[in-house]
């Protein structure tokens, strides 16, 4: 993040603004971009590890709705699967599938709160072929069903608006 301004990174991966990117980045990595940078200080600002992490997150952000796998990411980046698995554990503290699922859940949560798209359609839009899997993973991530999440968001909005 010392190489590129946050606004540039946010724009590159499709976010409308830096705060949205930073919020989602923290949900995925459990660190703010600044904390992540401090934790992963390198002498060489063009260190391959940092570049790989950026490429990984860019790929996932741009393709989360597709049927992507560690194998497709490996082919895209020309990196072995074992190196990628190690990179995920070292840099994100989770597996590829965990990062992908968390990204999908973040997008789904945003769609649930900001649209009236049917939940089954949202599950497809964020990359799930099976609505049951989507519902189960959503419950694991947020502690409630997508329907309950949507209702609580609507009630929260009404409460805030008075």
Short mmCIF file of N, CA and C in Angstrom, two decimals:
data_model
loop_
_atom_site.label_atom_id
_atom_site.label_comp_id
_atom_site.label_asym_id
_atom_site.label_seq_id
_atom_site.Cartn_x
_atom_site.Cartn_y
_atom_site.Cartn_z
N UNK A 1 0.82 -1.19 0.00
CA UNK A 1 0.00 0.00 0.00
C UNK A 1 0.86 1.25 0.00
N UNK A 2 2.15 1.09 0.24
CA UNK A 2 3.04 2.25 0.15
C UNK A 2 3.31 2.60 -1.30
N UNK A 3 3.14 1.64 -2.20
CA UNK A 3 3.43 1.86 -3.60
C UNK A 3 2.31 2.64 -4.27
N UNK A 4 1.07 2.25 -4.01
CA UNK A 4 -0.09 2.88 -4.63
C UNK A 4 -0.97 3.51 -3.55
N UNK A 5 -1.55 4.67 -3.83
CA UNK A 5 -2.52 5.23 -2.88
C UNK A 5 -3.74 4.32 -2.77
N UNK A 6 -4.36 4.31 -1.60
CA UNK A 6 -5.54 3.48 -1.36
C UNK A 6 -6.62 3.75 -2.41
N UNK A 7 -6.81 5.01 -2.78
CA UNK A 7 -7.83 5.35 -3.77
C UNK A 7 -7.57 4.66 -5.10
N UNK A 8 -6.31 4.54 -5.49
CA UNK A 8 -5.95 3.87 -6.74
C UNK A 8 -6.27 2.38 -6.65
N UNK A 9 -5.93 1.77 -5.53
CA UNK A 9 -6.20 0.35 -5.34
C UNK A 9 -7.71 0.11 -5.34
N UNK A 10 -8.44 0.94 -4.61
CA UNK A 10 -9.90 0.80 -4.55
C UNK A 10 -10.51 0.89 -5.94
N UNK A 11 -10.07 1.86 -6.71
CA UNK A 11 -10.59 2.03 -8.07
C UNK A 11 -10.23 0.84 -8.94
N UNK A 12 -8.99 0.34 -8.82
CA UNK A 12 -8.52 -0.78 -9.65
C UNK A 12 -9.36 -2.04 -9.44
N UNK A 13 -9.77 -2.26 -8.19
CA UNK A 13 -10.54 -3.48 -7.90
C UNK A 13 -12.04 -3.24 -7.89
N UNK A 14 -12.47 -2.05 -8.35
CA UNK A 14 -13.88 -1.82 -8.60
C UNK A 14 -14.69 -1.21 -7.48
N UNK A 15 -14.04 -0.60 -6.50
CA UNK A 15 -14.79 0.05 -5.42
C UNK A 15 -15.09 1.50 -5.78
N UNK A 16 -16.25 2.00 -5.34
CA UNK A 16 -16.61 3.38 -5.66
C UNK A 16 -15.79 4.41 -4.89
N UNK A 17 -15.23 3.99 -3.72
CA UNK A 17 -14.44 4.93 -2.92
C UNK A 17 -13.52 4.18 -1.97
N UNK A 18 -12.58 4.90 -1.38
CA UNK A 18 -11.61 4.30 -0.48
C UNK A 18 -12.23 3.72 0.79
N UNK A 19 -13.17 4.44 1.44
CA UNK A 19 -13.74 3.87 2.67
C UNK A 19 -14.42 2.51 2.47
N UNK A 20 -15.11 2.34 1.34
CA UNK A 20 -15.74 1.04 1.05
C UNK A 20 -14.68 -0.05 0.92
N UNK A 21 -13.61 0.26 0.19
CA UNK A 21 -12.52 -0.70 0.03
C UNK A 21 -11.90 -1.03 1.38
N UNK A 22 -11.61 -0.01 2.18
CA UNK A 22 -10.96 -0.23 3.48
C UNK A 22 -11.83 -1.07 4.40
N UNK A 23 -13.14 -0.82 4.39
CA UNK A 23 -14.06 -1.60 5.23
C UNK A 23 -14.02 -3.08 4.84
N UNK A 24 -14.13 -3.34 3.53
CA UNK A 24 -14.13 -4.73 3.08
C UNK A 24 -12.76 -5.37 3.27
N UNK A 25 -11.71 -4.61 3.06
CA UNK A 25 -10.36 -5.13 3.26
C UNK A 25 -10.20 -5.59 4.71
N UNK A 26 -10.69 -4.78 5.64
CA UNK A 26 -10.57 -5.15 7.06
C UNK A 26 -11.40 -6.39 7.38
N UNK A 27 -12.57 -6.52 6.76
CA UNK A 27 -13.39 -7.71 7.00
C UNK A 27 -12.70 -8.96 6.49
N UNK A 28 -11.99 -8.84 5.39
CA UNK A 28 -11.33 -10.00 4.80
C UNK A 28 -10.04 -10.34 5.53
N UNK A 29 -9.20 -9.34 5.80
CA UNK A 29 -7.88 -9.60 6.36
C UNK A 29 -7.82 -9.44 7.87
N UNK A 30 -8.88 -8.86 8.46
CA UNK A 30 -8.93 -8.54 9.89
C UNK A 30 -7.95 -7.42 10.25
N UNK A 31 -7.44 -6.72 9.25
CA UNK A 31 -6.52 -5.60 9.46
C UNK A 31 -6.92 -4.45 8.54
N UNK A 32 -6.67 -3.23 8.97
CA UNK A 32 -6.84 -2.10 8.06
C UNK A 32 -5.70 -2.14 7.06
N UNK A 33 -5.81 -1.45 5.93
CA UNK A 33 -4.67 -1.42 5.00
C UNK A 33 -3.38 -0.93 5.66
N UNK A 34 -3.50 0.07 6.55
CA UNK A 34 -2.30 0.58 7.23
C UNK A 34 -1.70 -0.49 8.15
N UNK A 35 -2.55 -1.17 8.92
CA UNK A 35 -2.07 -2.24 9.80
C UNK A 35 -1.45 -3.37 8.99
N UNK A 36 -2.09 -3.70 7.87
CA UNK A 36 -1.56 -4.75 7.00
C UNK A 36 -0.18 -4.37 6.50
N UNK A 37 -0.02 -3.11 6.09
CA UNK A 37 1.26 -2.64 5.58
C UNK A 37 2.32 -2.72 6.67
N UNK A 38 1.98 -2.28 7.88
CA UNK A 38 2.94 -2.32 8.98
C UNK A 38 3.33 -3.75 9.33
N UNK A 39 2.36 -4.65 9.30
CA UNK A 39 2.62 -6.06 9.63
C UNK A 39 3.50 -6.71 8.56
N UNK A 40 3.36 -6.25 7.33
CA UNK A 40 4.06 -6.87 6.21
C UNK A 40 5.10 -5.93 5.61
N UNK A 41 5.88 -5.27 6.46
CA UNK A 41 6.92 -4.37 5.98
C UNK A 41 8.02 -5.16 5.27
N UNK A 42 8.42 -4.65 4.15
CA UNK A 42 9.48 -5.27 3.37
C UNK A 42 10.50 -4.20 3.00
N UNK A 43 11.75 -4.59 2.90
CA UNK A 43 12.78 -3.64 2.49
C UNK A 43 12.59 -3.24 1.03
N UNK A 44 12.20 -4.18 0.22
CA UNK A 44 12.01 -3.92 -1.20
C UNK A 44 10.54 -3.60 -1.47
N UNK A 45 10.22 -2.37 -1.87
CA UNK A 45 8.81 -2.02 -2.07
C UNK A 45 8.16 -2.79 -3.21
N UNK A 46 8.94 -3.43 -4.05
CA UNK A 46 8.38 -4.22 -5.14
C UNK A 46 8.56 -5.71 -4.88
N UNK A 47 8.55 -6.05 -3.60
CA UNK A 47 8.69 -7.43 -3.19
C UNK A 47 7.62 -8.29 -3.85
N UNK A 48 8.01 -9.47 -4.29
CA UNK A 48 7.10 -10.36 -5.01
C UNK A 48 5.90 -10.76 -4.14
N UNK A 49 6.11 -10.94 -2.84
CA UNK A 49 5.02 -11.33 -1.94
C UNK A 49 3.90 -10.30 -1.92
N UNK A 50 4.28 -9.03 -1.83
CA UNK A 50 3.30 -7.96 -1.80
C UNK A 50 2.55 -7.89 -3.12
N UNK A 51 3.28 -7.99 -4.20
CA UNK A 51 2.66 -7.95 -5.52
C UNK A 51 1.71 -9.12 -5.71
N UNK A 52 2.12 -10.30 -5.25
CA UNK A 52 1.25 -11.48 -5.34
C UNK A 52 -0.04 -11.28 -4.55
N UNK A 53 0.05 -10.73 -3.35
CA UNK A 53 -1.14 -10.50 -2.53
C UNK A 53 -2.10 -9.57 -3.24
N UNK A 54 -1.57 -8.52 -3.84
CA UNK A 54 -2.40 -7.58 -4.58
C UNK A 54 -3.05 -8.26 -5.78
N UNK A 55 -2.27 -9.05 -6.51
CA UNK A 55 -2.81 -9.76 -7.68
C UNK A 55 -3.87 -10.77 -7.26
N UNK A 56 -3.65 -11.45 -6.15
CA UNK A 56 -4.62 -12.42 -5.64
C UNK A 56 -5.94 -11.74 -5.31
N UNK A 57 -5.88 -10.66 -4.53
CA UNK A 57 -7.11 -9.96 -4.16
C UNK A 57 -7.80 -9.35 -5.37
N UNK A 58 -7.03 -8.86 -6.32
CA UNK A 58 -7.62 -8.31 -7.54
C UNK A 58 -8.35 -9.40 -8.30
N UNK A 59 -7.72 -10.56 -8.46
CA UNK A 59 -8.33 -11.67 -9.19
C UNK A 59 -9.64 -12.11 -8.51
N UNK A 60 -9.60 -12.26 -7.19
CA UNK A 60 -10.80 -12.69 -6.47
C UNK A 60 -11.89 -11.64 -6.58
N UNK A 61 -11.53 -10.38 -6.44
CA UNK A 61 -12.52 -9.30 -6.53
C UNK A 61 -13.16 -9.23 -7.91
N UNK A 62 -12.38 -9.46 -8.93
CA UNK A 62 -12.89 -9.37 -10.29
C UNK A 62 -13.63 -10.64 -10.74
N UNK A 63 -13.43 -11.76 -10.04
CA UNK A 63 -13.98 -13.04 -10.50
C UNK A 63 -14.78 -13.81 -9.47
N UNK A 64 -15.10 -13.21 -8.32
CA UNK A 64 -15.79 -13.94 -7.25
C UNK A 64 -17.10 -14.57 -7.72
N UNK A 65 -17.74 -13.98 -8.72
CA UNK A 65 -19.04 -14.50 -9.16
C UNK A 65 -18.91 -15.71 -10.09
N UNK A 66 -17.69 -15.99 -10.50
CA UNK A 66 -17.43 -17.14 -11.38
C UNK A 66 -17.07 -18.37 -10.54
N UNK A 67 -16.96 -19.49 -11.20
CA UNK A 67 -16.57 -20.73 -10.53
C UNK A 67 -15.04 -20.79 -10.48
N UNK A 68 -14.44 -19.95 -9.63
CA UNK A 68 -12.98 -19.92 -9.55
C UNK A 68 -12.49 -20.88 -8.47
N UNK A 69 -11.29 -21.37 -8.68
CA UNK A 69 -10.68 -22.33 -7.77
C UNK A 69 -9.23 -21.94 -7.55
N UNK A 70 -8.61 -22.59 -6.60
CA UNK A 70 -7.17 -22.37 -6.38
C UNK A 70 -6.39 -22.75 -7.64
N UNK A 71 -6.92 -23.74 -8.38
CA UNK A 71 -6.26 -24.17 -9.61
C UNK A 71 -6.34 -23.08 -10.69
N UNK A 72 -7.51 -22.45 -10.83
CA UNK A 72 -7.63 -21.39 -11.84
C UNK A 72 -6.79 -20.18 -11.46
N UNK A 73 -6.72 -19.87 -10.18
CA UNK A 73 -5.87 -18.77 -9.73
C UNK A 73 -4.41 -19.10 -9.97
N UNK A 74 -4.03 -20.33 -9.70
CA UNK A 74 -2.66 -20.78 -9.93
C UNK A 74 -2.26 -20.61 -11.40
N UNK A 75 -3.15 -21.03 -12.30
CA UNK A 75 -2.88 -20.89 -13.73
C UNK A 75 -2.82 -19.43 -14.14
N UNK A 76 -3.71 -18.61 -13.61
CA UNK A 76 -3.76 -17.19 -13.95
C UNK A 76 -2.48 -16.47 -13.53
N UNK A 77 -1.97 -16.81 -12.35
CA UNK A 77 -0.79 -16.11 -11.82
C UNK A 77 0.54 -16.83 -12.12
N UNK A 78 0.44 -18.02 -12.73
CA UNK A 78 1.63 -18.81 -13.02
C UNK A 78 2.42 -19.11 -11.74
N UNK A 79 1.67 -19.52 -10.72
CA UNK A 79 2.25 -19.86 -9.41
C UNK A 79 1.71 -21.23 -9.03
N UNK A 80 2.54 -22.04 -8.40
CA UNK A 80 2.07 -23.37 -8.01
C UNK A 80 0.99 -23.27 -6.94
N UNK A 81 0.15 -24.28 -6.89
CA UNK A 81 -0.93 -24.31 -5.90
C UNK A 81 -0.37 -24.32 -4.48
N UNK A 82 0.71 -25.04 -4.25
CA UNK A 82 1.27 -25.09 -2.89
C UNK A 82 1.82 -23.73 -2.48
N UNK A 83 2.45 -23.02 -3.41
CA UNK A 83 2.92 -21.67 -3.10
C UNK A 83 1.75 -20.75 -2.79
N UNK A 84 0.68 -20.88 -3.57
CA UNK A 84 -0.51 -20.06 -3.31
C UNK A 84 -1.12 -20.38 -1.95
N UNK A 85 -1.23 -21.66 -1.63
CA UNK A 85 -1.77 -22.04 -0.32
C UNK A 85 -0.95 -21.45 0.81
N UNK A 86 0.37 -21.49 0.66
CA UNK A 86 1.25 -20.90 1.68
C UNK A 86 1.07 -19.38 1.74
N UNK A 87 0.92 -18.76 0.58
CA UNK A 87 0.72 -17.30 0.52
C UNK A 87 -0.57 -16.91 1.23
N UNK A 88 -1.64 -17.67 1.01
CA UNK A 88 -2.90 -17.37 1.67
C UNK A 88 -2.76 -17.46 3.18
N UNK A 89 -2.13 -18.52 3.67
CA UNK A 89 -1.98 -18.68 5.10
C UNK A 89 -1.09 -17.58 5.70
N UNK A 90 -0.01 -17.28 5.02
CA UNK A 90 0.95 -16.28 5.54
C UNK A 90 0.36 -14.88 5.49
N UNK A 91 -0.22 -14.49 4.37
CA UNK A 91 -0.63 -13.11 4.18
C UNK A 91 -2.06 -12.81 4.61
N UNK A 92 -2.94 -13.82 4.60
CA UNK A 92 -4.34 -13.57 4.93
C UNK A 92 -4.79 -14.35 6.16
N UNK A 93 -4.01 -15.33 6.58
CA UNK A 93 -4.38 -16.12 7.74
C UNK A 93 -5.56 -17.04 7.51
N UNK A 94 -5.85 -17.33 6.24
CA UNK A 94 -6.96 -18.22 5.90
C UNK A 94 -6.69 -18.86 4.55
N UNK A 95 -7.55 -19.78 4.17
CA UNK A 95 -7.39 -20.48 2.91
C UNK A 95 -7.98 -19.66 1.76
N UNK A 96 -7.67 -20.08 0.54
CA UNK A 96 -8.26 -19.46 -0.64
C UNK A 96 -9.78 -19.50 -0.55
N UNK A 97 -10.33 -20.66 -0.22
CA UNK A 97 -11.78 -20.82 -0.17
C UNK A 97 -12.40 -19.90 0.88
N UNK A 98 -11.72 -19.72 2.01
CA UNK A 98 -12.21 -18.82 3.05
C UNK A 98 -12.26 -17.37 2.56
N UNK A 99 -11.21 -16.94 1.87
CA UNK A 99 -11.17 -15.57 1.34
C UNK A 99 -12.25 -15.38 0.28
N UNK A 100 -12.38 -16.35 -0.61
CA UNK A 100 -13.40 -16.28 -1.66
C UNK A 100 -14.81 -16.23 -1.05
N UNK A 101 -15.07 -17.09 -0.09
CA UNK A 101 -16.38 -17.12 0.56
C UNK A 101 -16.66 -15.80 1.27
N UNK A 102 -15.67 -15.28 1.97
CA UNK A 102 -15.87 -14.01 2.67
C UNK A 102 -16.17 -12.89 1.69
N UNK A 103 -15.49 -12.87 0.55
CA UNK A 103 -15.76 -11.85 -0.47
C UNK A 103 -17.19 -11.99 -0.98
N UNK A 104 -17.59 -13.20 -1.27
CA UNK A 104 -18.95 -13.44 -1.76
C UNK A 104 -19.99 -13.02 -0.73
N UNK A 105 -19.73 -13.31 0.53
CA UNK A 105 -20.67 -12.94 1.59
C UNK A 105 -20.77 -11.43 1.75
N UNK A 106 -19.65 -10.73 1.63
CA UNK A 106 -19.68 -9.26 1.72
C UNK A 106 -20.52 -8.65 0.61
N UNK A 107 -20.34 -9.16 -0.60
CA UNK A 107 -21.12 -8.65 -1.73
C UNK A 107 -22.60 -8.99 -1.54
N UNK A 108 -22.86 -10.21 -1.11
CA UNK A 108 -24.25 -10.63 -0.88
C UNK A 108 -24.91 -9.76 0.18
N UNK A 109 -24.20 -9.48 1.26
CA UNK A 109 -24.76 -8.63 2.32
C UNK A 109 -25.09 -7.26 1.77
N UNK A 110 -24.21 -6.70 0.97
CA UNK A 110 -24.48 -5.40 0.37
C UNK A 110 -25.70 -5.44 -0.53
N UNK A 111 -25.84 -6.49 -1.32
CA UNK A 111 -27.01 -6.62 -2.20
C UNK A 111 -28.30 -6.81 -1.40
N UNK A 112 -28.22 -7.57 -0.33
CA UNK A 112 -29.42 -7.78 0.50
C UNK A 112 -29.92 -6.47 1.09
N UNK A 113 -29.00 -5.61 1.48
CA UNK A 113 -29.39 -4.36 2.13
C UNK A 113 -29.72 -3.24 1.14
N UNK A 114 -29.21 -3.35 -0.08
CA UNK A 114 -29.38 -2.22 -1.00
C UNK A 114 -30.28 -2.50 -2.19
N UNK A 115 -30.78 -3.74 -2.31
CA UNK A 115 -31.64 -4.09 -3.44
C UNK A 115 -32.81 -4.93 -2.95
N UNK A 116 -33.73 -5.17 -3.85
CA UNK A 116 -34.84 -6.09 -3.54
C UNK A 116 -34.72 -7.37 -4.37
N UNK A 117 -33.52 -7.64 -4.87
CA UNK A 117 -33.28 -8.86 -5.64
C UNK A 117 -33.56 -10.07 -4.76
N UNK A 118 -34.21 -11.07 -5.34
CA UNK A 118 -34.52 -12.29 -4.60
C UNK A 118 -33.24 -12.96 -4.10
N UNK A 119 -33.33 -13.56 -2.94
CA UNK A 119 -32.16 -14.20 -2.32
C UNK A 119 -31.58 -15.28 -3.22
N UNK A 120 -32.42 -16.05 -3.88
CA UNK A 120 -31.91 -17.09 -4.77
C UNK A 120 -31.09 -16.48 -5.91
N UNK A 121 -31.51 -15.32 -6.41
CA UNK A 121 -30.77 -14.63 -7.47
C UNK A 121 -29.45 -14.08 -6.94
N UNK A 122 -29.49 -13.54 -5.72
CA UNK A 122 -28.25 -13.02 -5.12
C UNK A 122 -27.24 -14.15 -4.97
N UNK A 123 -27.70 -15.32 -4.55
CA UNK A 123 -26.77 -16.44 -4.39
C UNK A 123 -26.09 -16.77 -5.71
N UNK A 124 -26.82 -16.71 -6.81
CA UNK A 124 -26.25 -16.96 -8.13
C UNK A 124 -25.31 -15.83 -8.53
N UNK A 125 -25.72 -14.59 -8.29
CA UNK A 125 -24.91 -13.43 -8.66
C UNK A 125 -23.55 -13.42 -7.97
N UNK A 126 -23.49 -13.94 -6.75
CA UNK A 126 -22.21 -13.93 -6.03
C UNK A 126 -21.42 -15.23 -6.19
N UNK A 127 -21.91 -16.13 -7.06
CA UNK A 127 -21.08 -17.28 -7.41
C UNK A 127 -21.49 -18.62 -6.84
N UNK A 128 -22.66 -18.73 -6.26
CA UNK A 128 -23.11 -20.01 -5.72
C UNK A 128 -24.07 -20.68 -6.69
N UNK A 129 -23.87 -21.97 -6.92
CA UNK A 129 -24.78 -22.74 -7.77
C UNK A 129 -25.91 -23.33 -6.96
N UNK A 130 -25.73 -23.35 -5.64
CA UNK A 130 -26.67 -24.01 -4.75
C UNK A 130 -27.11 -23.03 -3.67
N UNK A 131 -28.39 -22.72 -3.64
CA UNK A 131 -28.93 -21.76 -2.67
C UNK A 131 -28.78 -22.27 -1.23
N UNK A 132 -28.86 -23.58 -1.04
CA UNK A 132 -28.69 -24.14 0.31
C UNK A 132 -27.29 -23.86 0.85
N UNK A 133 -26.29 -24.06 -0.01
CA UNK A 133 -24.91 -23.77 0.42
C UNK A 133 -24.76 -22.30 0.77
N UNK A 134 -25.32 -21.44 -0.08
CA UNK A 134 -25.27 -20.01 0.18
C UNK A 134 -25.90 -19.68 1.53
N UNK A 135 -27.10 -20.20 1.78
CA UNK A 135 -27.79 -19.92 3.04
C UNK A 135 -26.99 -20.42 4.25
N UNK A 136 -26.42 -21.62 4.14
CA UNK A 136 -25.63 -22.18 5.24
C UNK A 136 -24.39 -21.34 5.52
N UNK A 137 -23.67 -20.98 4.45
CA UNK A 137 -22.46 -20.17 4.63
C UNK A 137 -22.79 -18.76 5.11
N UNK A 138 -23.91 -18.22 4.66
CA UNK A 138 -24.32 -16.89 5.12
C UNK A 138 -24.61 -16.94 6.62
N UNK A 139 -25.31 -17.97 7.05
CA UNK A 139 -25.61 -18.15 8.47
C UNK A 139 -24.31 -18.27 9.28
N UNK A 140 -23.35 -19.03 8.76
CA UNK A 140 -22.05 -19.16 9.43
C UNK A 140 -21.34 -17.82 9.56
N UNK A 141 -21.41 -17.02 8.51
CA UNK A 141 -20.70 -15.73 8.47
C UNK A 141 -21.36 -14.67 9.33
N UNK A 142 -22.69 -14.56 9.25
CA UNK A 142 -23.40 -13.46 9.90
C UNK A 142 -24.27 -13.85 11.08
N UNK A 143 -24.44 -15.14 11.31
CA UNK A 143 -25.22 -15.58 12.46
C UNK A 143 -26.73 -15.48 12.28
N UNK A 144 -27.15 -15.27 11.03
CA UNK A 144 -28.58 -15.23 10.72
C UNK A 144 -28.76 -15.57 9.25
N UNK A 145 -29.99 -15.87 8.89
CA UNK A 145 -30.27 -16.20 7.49
C UNK A 145 -30.23 -14.92 6.65
N UNK A 146 -30.09 -15.05 5.32
CA UNK A 146 -30.15 -13.86 4.46
C UNK A 146 -31.46 -13.08 4.63
N UNK A 147 -32.57 -13.79 4.81
CA UNK A 147 -33.86 -13.12 5.01
C UNK A 147 -33.85 -12.30 6.30
N UNK A 148 -33.37 -12.91 7.38
CA UNK A 148 -33.29 -12.19 8.66
C UNK A 148 -32.34 -11.00 8.56
N UNK A 149 -31.24 -11.19 7.86
CA UNK A 149 -30.26 -10.12 7.67
C UNK A 149 -30.90 -8.94 6.94
N UNK A 150 -31.61 -9.24 5.87
CA UNK A 150 -32.28 -8.19 5.09
C UNK A 150 -33.30 -7.45 5.96
N UNK A 151 -34.11 -8.20 6.70
CA UNK A 151 -35.11 -7.58 7.57
C UNK A 151 -34.47 -6.73 8.65
N UNK A 152 -33.41 -7.22 9.25
CA UNK A 152 -32.75 -6.44 10.31
C UNK A 152 -32.13 -5.17 9.74
N UNK A 153 -31.61 -5.24 8.52
CA UNK A 153 -31.06 -4.06 7.86
C UNK A 153 -32.13 -3.03 7.55
N UNK A 154 -33.28 -3.51 7.12
CA UNK A 154 -34.40 -2.61 6.82
C UNK A 154 -34.87 -1.95 8.12
N UNK A 155 -35.01 -2.74 9.17
CA UNK A 155 -35.44 -2.18 10.47
C UNK A 155 -34.41 -1.20 11.01
N UNK A 156 -33.13 -1.50 10.85
CA UNK A 156 -32.06 -0.62 11.29
C UNK A 156 -32.13 0.71 10.53
N UNK A 157 -32.36 0.64 9.22
CA UNK A 157 -32.47 1.85 8.41
C UNK A 157 -33.65 2.70 8.85
N UNK A 158 -34.78 2.05 9.11
CA UNK A 158 -35.97 2.78 9.55
C UNK A 158 -35.71 3.46 10.89
N UNK A 159 -35.02 2.74 11.78
CA UNK A 159 -34.70 3.29 13.09
C UNK A 159 -33.79 4.51 12.96
N UNK A 160 -32.78 4.41 12.10
CA UNK A 160 -31.84 5.52 11.92
C UNK A 160 -32.51 6.73 11.26
N UNK A 161 -33.45 6.47 10.36
CA UNK A 161 -34.12 7.56 9.65
C UNK A 161 -35.24 8.18 10.48
N UNK A 162 -35.61 7.52 11.55
CA UNK A 162 -36.54 8.10 12.48
C UNK A 162 -37.94 7.81 12.27
#
